[in-house]
PDB file of C-alpha atoms in Angstrom:
ATOM      1  CA  MET A  72       4.279  26.597  -2.165  1.00 95.00           C
ATOM      2  CA  ASP A  73       4.608  22.858  -1.522  1.00 95.00           C
ATOM      3  CA  TRP A  74       2.075  20.453  -3.013  1.00 96.00           C
ATOM      4  CA  LYS A  75       2.139  17.263  -0.978  1.00 94.00           C
ATOM      5  CA  ILE A  76       0.446  13.980  -1.754  1.00 95.00           C
ATOM      6  CA  GLU A  77      -0.849  12.779   1.584  1.00 96.00           C
ATOM      7  CA  LEU A  78      -3.758  10.402   0.911  1.00 97.00           C
ATOM      8  CA  ILE A  79      -4.547   7.947  -1.882  1.00 97.00           C
ATOM      9  CA  ALA A  80      -7.787   5.977  -2.126  1.00 98.00           C
ATOM     10  CA  ILE A  81      -7.461   2.234  -2.748  1.00 98.00           C
ATOM     11  CA  PRO A  82     -10.687   0.505  -3.861  1.00 98.00           C
ATOM     12  CA  VAL A  83     -11.491  -2.736  -2.016  1.00 98.00           C
ATOM     13  CA  THR A  84     -14.465  -5.087  -1.758  1.00 98.00           C
ATOM     14  CA  ASP A  85     -14.158  -6.047   1.912  1.00 98.00           C
ATOM     15  CA  VAL A  86     -12.922  -3.225   4.154  1.00 98.00           C
ATOM     16  CA  ASP A  87     -12.135  -5.422   7.155  1.00 98.00           C
ATOM     17  CA  ARG A  88     -10.230  -7.977   5.065  1.00 98.00           C
ATOM     18  CA  ALA A  89      -8.204  -5.191   3.421  1.00 98.00           C
ATOM     19  CA  LYS A  90      -7.529  -3.483   6.753  1.00 98.00           C
ATOM     20  CA  ASP A  91      -6.304  -6.805   8.190  1.00 98.00           C
ATOM     21  CA  PHE A  92      -4.063  -7.335   5.161  1.00 98.00           C
ATOM     22  CA  TYR A  93      -2.444  -3.906   5.264  1.00 98.00           C
ATOM     23  CA  THR A  94      -1.877  -3.976   9.027  1.00 98.00           C
ATOM     24  CA  LYS A  95      -0.460  -7.509   8.723  1.00 97.00           C
ATOM     25  CA  ILE A  96       2.229  -6.216   6.348  1.00 97.00           C
ATOM     26  CA  GLY A  97       3.086  -3.350   8.680  1.00 97.00           C
ATOM     27  CA  PHE A  98       0.859  -0.391   7.819  1.00 98.00           C
ATOM     28  CA  ASN A  99      -0.351   1.600  10.827  1.00 98.00           C
ATOM     29  CA  ALA A 100      -4.136   1.767  11.277  1.00 98.00           C
ATOM     30  CA  ASP A 101      -4.568   5.504  11.877  1.00 98.00           C
ATOM     31  CA  HIS A 102      -8.346   5.905  11.655  1.00 96.00           C
ATOM     32  CA  ASP A 103     -11.411   3.722  11.247  1.00 98.00           C
ATOM     33  CA  HIS A 104     -14.536   5.825  11.393  1.00 97.00           C
ATOM     34  CA  ARG A 105     -18.050   5.210  10.178  1.00 97.00           C
ATOM     35  CA  VAL A 106     -19.277   8.672   9.228  1.00 95.00           C
ATOM     36  CA  ASN A 107     -22.761   7.461   8.287  1.00 96.00           C
ATOM     37  CA  GLU A 108     -24.440   4.359   6.847  1.00 96.00           C
ATOM     38  CA  ASN A 109     -22.893   5.070   3.430  1.00 96.00           C
ATOM     39  CA  LEU A 110     -19.423   6.232   4.435  1.00 97.00           C
ATOM     40  CA  ARG A 111     -16.707   4.388   6.350  1.00 98.00           C
ATOM     41  CA  PHE A 112     -13.228   5.907   6.297  1.00 98.00           C
ATOM     42  CA  VAL A 113     -10.143   3.814   7.155  1.00 98.00           C
ATOM     43  CA  GLN A 114      -6.713   5.446   6.921  1.00 98.00           C
ATOM     44  CA  LEU A 115      -3.551   3.344   6.891  1.00 98.00           C
ATOM     45  CA  THR A 116       0.042   4.571   6.726  1.00 98.00           C
ATOM     46  CA  PRO A 117       3.216   2.651   5.888  1.00 97.00           C
ATOM     47  CA  PRO A 118       5.895   3.065   8.596  1.00 95.00           C
ATOM     48  CA  GLY A 119       7.884   6.262   8.023  1.00 95.00           C
ATOM     49  CA  SER A 120       5.638   7.522   5.231  1.00 96.00           C
ATOM     50  CA  ALA A 121       4.162  11.007   4.945  1.00 95.00           C
ATOM     51  CA  CYS A 122       1.516   9.603   2.584  1.00 97.00           C
ATOM     52  CA  SER A 123      -1.335   7.341   3.667  1.00 98.00           C
ATOM     53  CA  ILE A 124      -3.881   5.223   1.872  1.00 98.00           C
ATOM     54  CA  CYS A 125      -7.579   5.162   2.608  1.00 98.00           C
ATOM     55  CA  ILE A 126     -10.012   2.326   2.117  1.00 98.00           C
ATOM     56  CA  GLY A 127     -13.636   2.085   3.085  1.00 97.00           C
ATOM     57  CA  GLU A 128     -17.191   2.400   1.938  1.00 97.00           C
ATOM     58  CA  GLY A 129     -18.218   5.398  -0.136  1.00 97.00           C
ATOM     59  CA  ILE A 130     -14.582   6.438  -0.613  1.00 96.00           C
ATOM     60  CA  THR A 131     -14.081   5.899  -4.341  1.00 96.00           C
ATOM     61  CA  GLU A 132     -16.047   4.702  -7.342  1.00 96.00           C
ATOM     62  CA  ALA A 133     -12.998   2.956  -8.804  1.00 97.00           C
ATOM     63  CA  ALA A 134     -13.327  -0.796  -9.229  1.00 98.00           C
ATOM     64  CA  PRO A 135     -11.762  -2.908  -6.475  1.00 98.00           C
ATOM     65  CA  GLY A 136      -8.437  -4.285  -7.680  1.00 97.00           C
ATOM     66  CA  SER A 137      -8.030  -1.619 -10.380  1.00 98.00           C
ATOM     67  CA  VAL A 138      -5.048   0.196  -8.849  1.00 98.00           C
ATOM     68  CA  ARG A 139      -1.755  -0.424 -10.634  1.00 97.00           C
ATOM     69  CA  GLY A 140       1.620   1.171 -10.092  1.00 93.00           C
ATOM     70  CA  MET A 141       1.488   2.080  -6.403  1.00 97.00           C
ATOM     71  CA  GLN A 142       5.059   2.219  -5.197  1.00 97.00           C
ATOM     72  CA  ILE A 143       6.727   2.204  -1.810  1.00 97.00           C
ATOM     73  CA  VAL A 144      10.435   2.969  -1.334  1.00 97.00           C
ATOM     74  CA  VAL A 145      12.361   1.017   1.309  1.00 97.00           C
ATOM     75  CA  SER A 146      15.983   0.739   2.408  1.00 96.00           C
ATOM     76  CA  SER A 147      16.125  -2.991   1.571  1.00 97.00           C
ATOM     77  CA  ALA A 148      13.960  -4.734  -1.009  1.00 98.00           C
ATOM     78  CA  GLU A 149      15.155  -8.112   0.264  1.00 98.00           C
ATOM     79  CA  GLU A 150      14.074  -7.336   3.828  1.00 97.00           C
ATOM     80  CA  ALA A 151      10.719  -6.063   2.533  1.00 98.00           C
ATOM     81  CA  TYR A 152      10.293  -9.253   0.497  1.00 98.00           C
ATOM     82  CA  GLN A 153      11.087 -11.408   3.547  1.00 98.00           C
ATOM     83  CA  GLN A 154       8.615  -9.412   5.682  1.00 97.00           C
ATOM     84  CA  LEU A 155       5.876  -9.814   3.063  1.00 98.00           C
ATOM     85  CA  VAL A 156       6.485 -13.557   2.710  1.00 98.00           C
ATOM     86  CA  ALA A 157       6.545 -13.985   6.507  1.00 97.00           C
ATOM     87  CA  ALA A 158       3.120 -12.284   6.587  1.00 97.00           C
ATOM     88  CA  GLY A 159       1.796 -14.844   4.090  1.00 97.00           C
ATOM     89  CA  VAL A 160       1.827 -12.508   1.082  1.00 98.00           C
ATOM     90  CA  ASP A 161       2.548 -13.920  -2.370  1.00 97.00           C
ATOM     91  CA  ALA A 162       5.360 -11.453  -3.125  1.00 98.00           C
ATOM     92  CA  LYS A 163       7.666 -11.794  -6.109  1.00 98.00           C
ATOM     93  CA  PRO A 164      11.353 -12.464  -5.401  1.00 98.00           C
ATOM     94  CA  VAL A 165      13.569  -9.397  -5.595  1.00 98.00           C
ATOM     95  CA  GLU A 166      14.411  -8.281  -9.113  1.00 98.00           C
ATOM     96  CA  THR A 167      17.471  -6.108  -9.747  1.00 97.00           C
ATOM     97  CA  LEU A 168      17.146  -3.401 -12.377  1.00 95.00           C
ATOM     98  CA  SER A 169      19.439  -0.476 -13.153  1.00 92.00           C
ATOM     99  CA  TRP A 170      17.051   1.873 -11.321  1.00 94.00           C
ATOM    100  CA  GLY A 171      16.781  -0.244  -8.178  1.00 96.00           C
ATOM    101  CA  ASN A 172      15.820  -3.543  -6.599  1.00 98.00           C
ATOM    102  CA  PHE A 173      12.130  -4.426  -6.632  1.00 98.00           C
ATOM    103  CA  THR A 174       9.648  -6.835  -5.142  1.00 98.00           C
ATOM    104  CA  TYR A 175       5.978  -6.842  -6.082  1.00 98.00           C
ATOM    105  CA  PHE A 176       2.758  -7.870  -4.374  1.00 98.00           C
ATOM    106  CA  ALA A 177      -1.000  -7.442  -4.617  1.00 98.00           C
ATOM    107  CA  ASP A 178      -3.613  -6.960  -1.929  1.00 98.00           C
ATOM    108  CA  PRO A 179      -6.533  -9.420  -1.641  1.00 98.00           C
ATOM    109  CA  ASP A 180      -8.501  -7.472  -4.292  1.00 98.00           C
ATOM    110  CA  GLY A 181      -5.609  -7.423  -6.769  1.00 98.00           C
ATOM    111  CA  ASN A 182      -4.441  -3.827  -6.301  1.00 98.00           C
ATOM    112  CA  GLN A 183      -0.801  -4.022  -7.343  1.00 98.00           C
ATOM    113  CA  TRP A 184       2.177  -2.602  -5.479  1.00 98.00           C
ATOM    114  CA  ALA A 185       5.884  -2.250  -6.259  1.00 98.00           C
ATOM    115  CA  VAL A 186       8.427  -2.012  -3.453  1.00 98.00           C
ATOM    116  CA  GLN A 187      11.661  -0.321  -4.551  1.00 98.00           C
ATOM    117  CA  GLU A 188      15.084  -0.096  -2.989  1.00 97.00           C
ATOM    118  CA  LEU A 189      16.755   2.856  -4.690  1.00 96.00           C
ATOM    119  CA  PRO A 190      20.167   2.235  -6.263  1.00 90.00           C
ATOM    120  CA  LYS A 191      23.151   3.122  -4.122  1.00 83.00           C
ATOM    121  CA  LYS A 192      24.661   6.514  -4.982  1.00 80.00           C
ATOM    122  CA  GLU A 193      28.281   6.346  -5.973  1.00 70.00           C
TER     123      GLU A 193
END
């Protein structure tokens, strides 16, 4: 039996600001639905990913900006860095480590993301 991670909640203070941010950096806006006055569900998916994030109202009790260690894998960390910078994101220049090339950024609430280019297999 497969166990697949398909949705991760990201706590934010301003849903519309966060949705704008994530779509600006290339995430697809899959759903934006107000279920009731206490629940708004917004699902966003990075291009090519089988896992999405959700933001909204009534989604999580975690503090906005408290997420650390979210990671996205890309084919080119440098291209990802350039795309983030072009979108106005304060991304860190690419860092090369033995386990890959990385750039880092945070959303407007301070939730922190790593973007990894896996090392080339020899």
